[in-house]
Coordinates of C-alpha atoms and ligand atoms in Angstrom, one line a residue:
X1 CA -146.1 4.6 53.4
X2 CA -144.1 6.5 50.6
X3 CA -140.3 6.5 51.2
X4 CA -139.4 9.7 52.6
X5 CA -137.9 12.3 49.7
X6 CA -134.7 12.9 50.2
X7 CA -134.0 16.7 51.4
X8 CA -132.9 18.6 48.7
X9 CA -129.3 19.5 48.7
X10 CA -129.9 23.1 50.6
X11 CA -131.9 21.0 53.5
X12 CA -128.8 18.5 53.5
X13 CA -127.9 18.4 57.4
X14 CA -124.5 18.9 56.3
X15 CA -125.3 22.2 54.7
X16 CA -126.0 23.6 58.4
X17 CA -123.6 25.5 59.2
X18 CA -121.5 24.5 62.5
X19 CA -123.0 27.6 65.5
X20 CA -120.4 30.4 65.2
X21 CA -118.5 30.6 68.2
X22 CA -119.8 33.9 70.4
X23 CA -117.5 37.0 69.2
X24 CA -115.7 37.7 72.4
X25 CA -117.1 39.7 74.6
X26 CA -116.9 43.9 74.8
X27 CA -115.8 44.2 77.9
X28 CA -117.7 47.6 79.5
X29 CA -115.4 50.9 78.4
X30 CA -115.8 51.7 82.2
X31 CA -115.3 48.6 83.8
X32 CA -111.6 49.2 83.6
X33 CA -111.9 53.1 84.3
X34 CA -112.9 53.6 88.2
X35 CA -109.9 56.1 88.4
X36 CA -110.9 57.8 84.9
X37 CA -114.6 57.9 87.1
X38 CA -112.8 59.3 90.0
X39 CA -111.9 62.2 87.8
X40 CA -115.0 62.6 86.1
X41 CA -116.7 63.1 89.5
X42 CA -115.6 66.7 89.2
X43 CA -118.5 67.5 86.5
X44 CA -120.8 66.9 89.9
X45 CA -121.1 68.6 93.3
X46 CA -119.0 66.7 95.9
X47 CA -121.7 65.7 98.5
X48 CA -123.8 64.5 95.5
X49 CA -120.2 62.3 94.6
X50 CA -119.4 61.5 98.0
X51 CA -123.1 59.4 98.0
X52 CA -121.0 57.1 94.8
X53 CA -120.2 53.8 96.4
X54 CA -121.9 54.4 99.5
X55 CA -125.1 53.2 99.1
X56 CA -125.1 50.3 101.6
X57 CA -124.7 53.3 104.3
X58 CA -127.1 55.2 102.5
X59 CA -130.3 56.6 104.3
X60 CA -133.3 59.2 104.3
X61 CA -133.8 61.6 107.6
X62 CA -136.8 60.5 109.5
X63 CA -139.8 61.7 108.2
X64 CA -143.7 61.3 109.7
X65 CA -146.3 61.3 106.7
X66 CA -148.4 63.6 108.4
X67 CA -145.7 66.2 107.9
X68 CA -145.7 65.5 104.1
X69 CA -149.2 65.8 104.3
X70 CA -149.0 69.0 105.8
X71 CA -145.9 70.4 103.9
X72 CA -148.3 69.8 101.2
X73 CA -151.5 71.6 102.3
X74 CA -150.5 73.9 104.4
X75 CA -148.4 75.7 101.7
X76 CA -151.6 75.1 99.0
X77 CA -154.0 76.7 101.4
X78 CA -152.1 79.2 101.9
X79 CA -151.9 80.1 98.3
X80 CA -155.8 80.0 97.7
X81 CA -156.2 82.0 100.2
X82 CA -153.4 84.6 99.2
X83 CA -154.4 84.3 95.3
X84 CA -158.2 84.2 96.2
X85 CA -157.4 88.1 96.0
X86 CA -155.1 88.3 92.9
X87 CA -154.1 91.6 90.8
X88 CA -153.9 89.5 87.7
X89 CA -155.3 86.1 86.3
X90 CA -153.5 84.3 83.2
X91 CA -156.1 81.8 81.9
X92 CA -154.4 78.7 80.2
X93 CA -150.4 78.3 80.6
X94 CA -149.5 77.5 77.3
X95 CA -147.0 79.3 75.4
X96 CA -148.6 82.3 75.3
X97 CA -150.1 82.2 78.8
X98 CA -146.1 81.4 80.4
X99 CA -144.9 84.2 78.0
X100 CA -147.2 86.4 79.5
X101 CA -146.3 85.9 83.2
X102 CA -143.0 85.7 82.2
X103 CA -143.0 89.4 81.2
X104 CA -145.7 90.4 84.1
X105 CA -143.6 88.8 86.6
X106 CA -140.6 90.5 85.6
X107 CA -141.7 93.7 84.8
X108 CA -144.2 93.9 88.1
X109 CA -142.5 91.7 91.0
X110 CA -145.2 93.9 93.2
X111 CA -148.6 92.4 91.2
X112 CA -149.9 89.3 92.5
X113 CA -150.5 87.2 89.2
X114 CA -152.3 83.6 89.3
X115 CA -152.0 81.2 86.7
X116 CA -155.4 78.9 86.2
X117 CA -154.3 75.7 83.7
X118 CA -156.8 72.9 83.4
X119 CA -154.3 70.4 82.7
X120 CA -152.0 68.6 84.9
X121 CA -148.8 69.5 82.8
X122 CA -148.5 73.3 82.0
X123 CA -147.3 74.0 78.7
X124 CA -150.2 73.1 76.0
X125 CA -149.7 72.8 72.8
X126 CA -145.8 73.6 73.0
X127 CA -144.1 70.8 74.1
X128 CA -143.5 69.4 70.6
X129 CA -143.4 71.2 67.3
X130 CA -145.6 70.2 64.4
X131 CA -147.1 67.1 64.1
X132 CA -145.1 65.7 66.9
X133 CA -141.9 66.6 65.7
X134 CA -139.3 67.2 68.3
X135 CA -137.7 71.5 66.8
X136 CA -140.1 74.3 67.4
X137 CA -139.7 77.3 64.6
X138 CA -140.1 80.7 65.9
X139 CA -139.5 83.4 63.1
X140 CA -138.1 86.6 63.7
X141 CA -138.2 88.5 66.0
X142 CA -139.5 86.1 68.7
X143 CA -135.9 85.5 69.3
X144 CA -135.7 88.5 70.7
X145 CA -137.7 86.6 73.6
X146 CA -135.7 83.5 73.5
X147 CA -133.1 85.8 74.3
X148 CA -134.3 87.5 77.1
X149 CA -135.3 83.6 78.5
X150 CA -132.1 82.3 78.4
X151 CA -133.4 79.9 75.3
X152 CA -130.8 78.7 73.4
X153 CA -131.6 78.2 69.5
X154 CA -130.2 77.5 66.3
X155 CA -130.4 81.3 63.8
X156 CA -131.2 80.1 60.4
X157 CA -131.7 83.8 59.2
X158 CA -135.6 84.9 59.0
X159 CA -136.3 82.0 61.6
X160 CA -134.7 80.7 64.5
X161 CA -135.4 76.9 65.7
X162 CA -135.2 75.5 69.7
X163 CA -134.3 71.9 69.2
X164 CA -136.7 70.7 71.2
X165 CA -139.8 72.7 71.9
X166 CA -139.8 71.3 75.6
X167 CA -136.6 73.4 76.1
X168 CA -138.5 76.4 75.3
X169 CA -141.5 75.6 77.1
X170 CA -139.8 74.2 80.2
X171 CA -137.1 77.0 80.5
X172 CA -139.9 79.7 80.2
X173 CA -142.2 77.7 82.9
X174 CA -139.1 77.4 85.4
X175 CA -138.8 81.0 85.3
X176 CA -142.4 81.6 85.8
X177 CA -142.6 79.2 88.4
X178 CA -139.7 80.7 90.2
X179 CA -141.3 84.2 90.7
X180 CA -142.0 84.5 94.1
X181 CA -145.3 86.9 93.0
X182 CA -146.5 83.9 90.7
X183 CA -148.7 81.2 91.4
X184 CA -149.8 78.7 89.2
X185 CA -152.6 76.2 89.5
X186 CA -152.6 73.8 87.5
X187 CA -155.1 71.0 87.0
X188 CA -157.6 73.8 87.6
X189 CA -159.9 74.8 85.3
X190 CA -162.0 78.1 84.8
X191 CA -165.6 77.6 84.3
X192 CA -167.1 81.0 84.5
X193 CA -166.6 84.2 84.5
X194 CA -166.8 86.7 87.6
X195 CA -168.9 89.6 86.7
X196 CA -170.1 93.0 87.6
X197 CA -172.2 95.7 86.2
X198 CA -172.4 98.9 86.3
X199 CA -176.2 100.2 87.6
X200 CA -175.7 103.3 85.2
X201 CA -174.5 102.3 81.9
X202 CA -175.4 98.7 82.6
X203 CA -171.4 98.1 81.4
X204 CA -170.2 94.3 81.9
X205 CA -166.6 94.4 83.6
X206 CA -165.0 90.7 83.9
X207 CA -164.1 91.2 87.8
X208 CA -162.5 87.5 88.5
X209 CA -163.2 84.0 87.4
X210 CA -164.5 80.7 88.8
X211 CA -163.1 77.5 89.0
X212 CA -162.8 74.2 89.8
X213 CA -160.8 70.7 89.3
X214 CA -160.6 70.3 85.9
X215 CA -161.2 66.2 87.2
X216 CA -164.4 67.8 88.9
X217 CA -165.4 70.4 85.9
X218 CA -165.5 67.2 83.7
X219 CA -168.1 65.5 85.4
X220 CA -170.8 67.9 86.2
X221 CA -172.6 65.6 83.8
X222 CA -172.7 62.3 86.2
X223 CA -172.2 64.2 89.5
X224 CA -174.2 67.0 91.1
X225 CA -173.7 69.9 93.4
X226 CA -169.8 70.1 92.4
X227 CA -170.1 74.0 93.1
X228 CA -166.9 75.8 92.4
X229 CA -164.0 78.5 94.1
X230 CA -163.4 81.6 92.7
X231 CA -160.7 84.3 92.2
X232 CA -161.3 87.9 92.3
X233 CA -158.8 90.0 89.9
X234 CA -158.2 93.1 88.5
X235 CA -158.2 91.7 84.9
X236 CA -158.3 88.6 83.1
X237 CA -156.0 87.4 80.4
X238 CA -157.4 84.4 78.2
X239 CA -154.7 82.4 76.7
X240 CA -156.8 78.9 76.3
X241 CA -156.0 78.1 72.7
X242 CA -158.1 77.8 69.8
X243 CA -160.9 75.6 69.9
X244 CA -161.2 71.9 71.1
X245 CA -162.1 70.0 74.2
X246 CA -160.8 73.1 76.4
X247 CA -159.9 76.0 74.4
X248 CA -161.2 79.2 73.4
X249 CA -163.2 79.2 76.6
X250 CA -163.4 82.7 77.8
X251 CA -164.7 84.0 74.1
X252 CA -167.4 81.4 73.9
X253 CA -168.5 82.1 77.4
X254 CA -168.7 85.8 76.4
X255 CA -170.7 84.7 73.4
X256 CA -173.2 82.8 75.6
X257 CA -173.4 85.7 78.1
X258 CA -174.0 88.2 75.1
X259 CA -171.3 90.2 75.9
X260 CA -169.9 89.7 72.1
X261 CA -172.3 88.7 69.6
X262 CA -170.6 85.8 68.3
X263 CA -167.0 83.9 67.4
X264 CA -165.4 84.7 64.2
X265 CA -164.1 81.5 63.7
X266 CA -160.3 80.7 62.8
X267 CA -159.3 80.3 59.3
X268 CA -157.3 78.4 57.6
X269 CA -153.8 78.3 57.5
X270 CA -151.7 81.3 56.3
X271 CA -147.9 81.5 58.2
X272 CA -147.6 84.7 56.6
X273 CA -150.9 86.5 58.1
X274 CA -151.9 84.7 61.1
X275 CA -148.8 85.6 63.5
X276 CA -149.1 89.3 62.8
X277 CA -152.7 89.2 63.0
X278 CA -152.4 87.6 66.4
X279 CA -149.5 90.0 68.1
X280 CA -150.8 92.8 66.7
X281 CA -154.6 91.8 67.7
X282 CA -153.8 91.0 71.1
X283 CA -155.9 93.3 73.0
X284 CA -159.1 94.2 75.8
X285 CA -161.9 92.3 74.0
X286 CA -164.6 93.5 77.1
X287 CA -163.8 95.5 80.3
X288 CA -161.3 93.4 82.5
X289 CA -160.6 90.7 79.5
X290 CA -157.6 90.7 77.2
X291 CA -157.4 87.5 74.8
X292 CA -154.3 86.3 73.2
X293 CA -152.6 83.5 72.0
X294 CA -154.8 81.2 69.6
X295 CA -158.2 81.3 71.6
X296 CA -158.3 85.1 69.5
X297 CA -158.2 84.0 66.4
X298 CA -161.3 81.5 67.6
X299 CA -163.0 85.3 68.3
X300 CA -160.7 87.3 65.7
X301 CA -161.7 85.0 62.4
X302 CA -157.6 85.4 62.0
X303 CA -156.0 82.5 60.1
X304 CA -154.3 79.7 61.9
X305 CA -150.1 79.3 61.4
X306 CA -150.0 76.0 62.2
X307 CA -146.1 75.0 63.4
X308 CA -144.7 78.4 64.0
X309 CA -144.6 79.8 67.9
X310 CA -143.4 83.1 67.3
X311 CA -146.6 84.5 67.7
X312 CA -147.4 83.0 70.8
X313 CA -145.0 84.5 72.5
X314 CA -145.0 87.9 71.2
X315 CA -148.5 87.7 71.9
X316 CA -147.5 86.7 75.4
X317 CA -145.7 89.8 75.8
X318 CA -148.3 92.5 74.1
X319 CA -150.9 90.8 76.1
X320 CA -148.5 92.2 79.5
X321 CA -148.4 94.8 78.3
X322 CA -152.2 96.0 77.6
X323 CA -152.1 94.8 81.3
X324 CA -150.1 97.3 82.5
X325 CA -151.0 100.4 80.2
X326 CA -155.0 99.5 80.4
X327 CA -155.3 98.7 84.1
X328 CA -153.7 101.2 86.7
X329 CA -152.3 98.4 88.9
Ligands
LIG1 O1 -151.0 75.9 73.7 P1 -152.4 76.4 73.9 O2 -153.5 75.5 73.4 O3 -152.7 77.9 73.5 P2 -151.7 79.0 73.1 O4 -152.5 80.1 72.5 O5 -150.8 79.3 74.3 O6 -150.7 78.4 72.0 C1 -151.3 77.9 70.8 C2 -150.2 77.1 70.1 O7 -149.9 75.9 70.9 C3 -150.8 76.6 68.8 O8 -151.9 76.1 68.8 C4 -149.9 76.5 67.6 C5 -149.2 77.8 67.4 N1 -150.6 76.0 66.5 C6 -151.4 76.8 65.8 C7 -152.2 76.1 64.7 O9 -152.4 76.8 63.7 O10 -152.5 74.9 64.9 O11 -152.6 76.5 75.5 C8 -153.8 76.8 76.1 C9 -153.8 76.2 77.5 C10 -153.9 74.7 77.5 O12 -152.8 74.3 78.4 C11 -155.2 74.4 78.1 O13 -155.2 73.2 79.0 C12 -155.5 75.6 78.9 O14 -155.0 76.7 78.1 N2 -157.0 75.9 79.1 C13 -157.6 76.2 80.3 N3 -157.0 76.3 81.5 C14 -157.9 76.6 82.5 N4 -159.2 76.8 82.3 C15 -159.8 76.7 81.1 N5 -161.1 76.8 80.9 C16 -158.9 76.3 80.0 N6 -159.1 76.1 78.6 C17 -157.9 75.8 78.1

């Protein structure tokens, strides 16, 4: 056995430093303050305050789960069967679809407007900005909207920026949801179109659409005889982004049903062109059907503008209004 080497000098037990005795502790800044508490109570309502320190008293009313149950249904049921008849149908509630109804539901308080979204959470591509950064940019004058929303933002001159794009889309989509004309059914997805024709000119008018859980739409593949509801309207208006796993639906299914010839396909990115393109474009692409949003530049051929939302909303709004000026409703 070799004799052990000696540690070198740095490994010497005595260069170990002796454990440093724990800095004393912070004591909490509000441990101390219950009376400073008391007086920040104010900021809340009192019966909200008046539950603070009472918790071991604390209790829910009674409640039987049937009446959950029935709270629940009762009110959904009554909603399909009120919107099964609807005057208008937004297709996709991102932010051009909420900006729409936002407008709609102002402007028409008397219209009956349902809101199809395939996804669970309303809101699509809006609530970050690009690349999963928190601000959304808006350029002028989209904050002309933001204005009228109550959505506050930061004016850097030619462009305004929300500092969190969540705060734009979930101020617009409280609003919307708080229209008593307004119902939005989310986790729904449209999978056809409701048509008629007329016997003389053999015109296709888009009269309605169909739909079905989006859970259920996505498995017609493993499960059979999943047939779906349906929604009669007075007009349609497509907002379901440009194409991916959902979007652009109600173009393509007009190309498959030869009612357009085909998709022009969006371009590349171009900030400049792209958001005109798309407000000003915003318009009746067949009897009954206005597109917006990003799913027109999937039919347009218009150039994509990437991180900017300005044109969604604007489109939101032109899209209202073909509504109302196209449609006597
Ligand atoms: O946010 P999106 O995808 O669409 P828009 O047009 O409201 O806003 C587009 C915007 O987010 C951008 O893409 C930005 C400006 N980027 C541009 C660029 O260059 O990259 O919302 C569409 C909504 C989604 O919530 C979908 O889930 C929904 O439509 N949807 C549907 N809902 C019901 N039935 C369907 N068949 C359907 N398809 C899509």
């Amino acid at each position: 056995l070799t004799k052990p080497r000696s540690l070198p000098n740095k490994m010497a037990p005595s260069a170990v430093t002796p454990p440093q005795k724990p800095a004393t502790l912070v004591t909490h800044p509000l441990k101390g303050a219950a009376a400073a508490l008391d007086a920040d109570k104010a900021a809340l309502s009192s019966p909200l305050t008046a539950m603070f320190d009472n918790w071991d008293s604390f209790a829910f009313s009674p409640i039987r789960e049937s009446t959950v149950s029935r709270a629940m249904t009762r009110r959904y049921f009554s909603d399909l069967d009120s919107y099964a008849e609807s005057d208008i149908t937004i297709v996709g509630a991102g932010s051009a679809g909420l900006s729409c109804a936002y407008v709609l539901g102002k402007l028409r308080p008397d219209l009956k407007i349902s809101i199809l979204e395939a996804g669970v959470s309303p809101g699509g591509g809006a609530w970050l900005g690009g690349q999963l950064f928190s601000a959304m940019v808006m350029r002028k004058p989209a904050d002309v909207f933001l204005t009228e929303v109550g959505v506050p933002y930061e004016d850097e001159g030619d462009y305004v920026v929300v500092k969190h794009a969540a705060l734009f889309t979930s101020t617009v989509l409280s609003k919307v949801l708080a229209m008593p004309n307004i119902k939005l059914f989310n986790a729904t997805t449209v999978e056809d179109l409701i048509t008629r024709q007329d016997q003389e000119t053999g015109e296709v008018r888009i009269a309605g659409v169909v739909t079905n859980w989006t859970l259920v739409s996505m498995h017609h593949d493993d499960q059979s005889c999943m047939d779906p509801n349906t929604i009669n309207t007075n007009v349609v208006i497509s907002m379901t982004g440009h194409d991916g796993p959902f979007g652009a639906f109600s173009v393509k299914r007009l190309v498959s049903m030869k009612q357009i010839e085909q998709l022009g396909g969006m371009r590349g990115l171009d900030m400049g062109r792209a958001e005109d393109a798309i407000v000003k474009n915003t318009r009746e692409i067949v009897p009954g059907l206005i597109v917006g949003g990003m799913e027109l530049s999937e039919v347009d051929g218009a150039n994509r503008m990437g991180p900017t939302f300005g044109a969604m909303a604007l489109s939101g709004v032109k899209a209202a209004e073909e509504a109302l000026k196209v449609y006597e409703l």
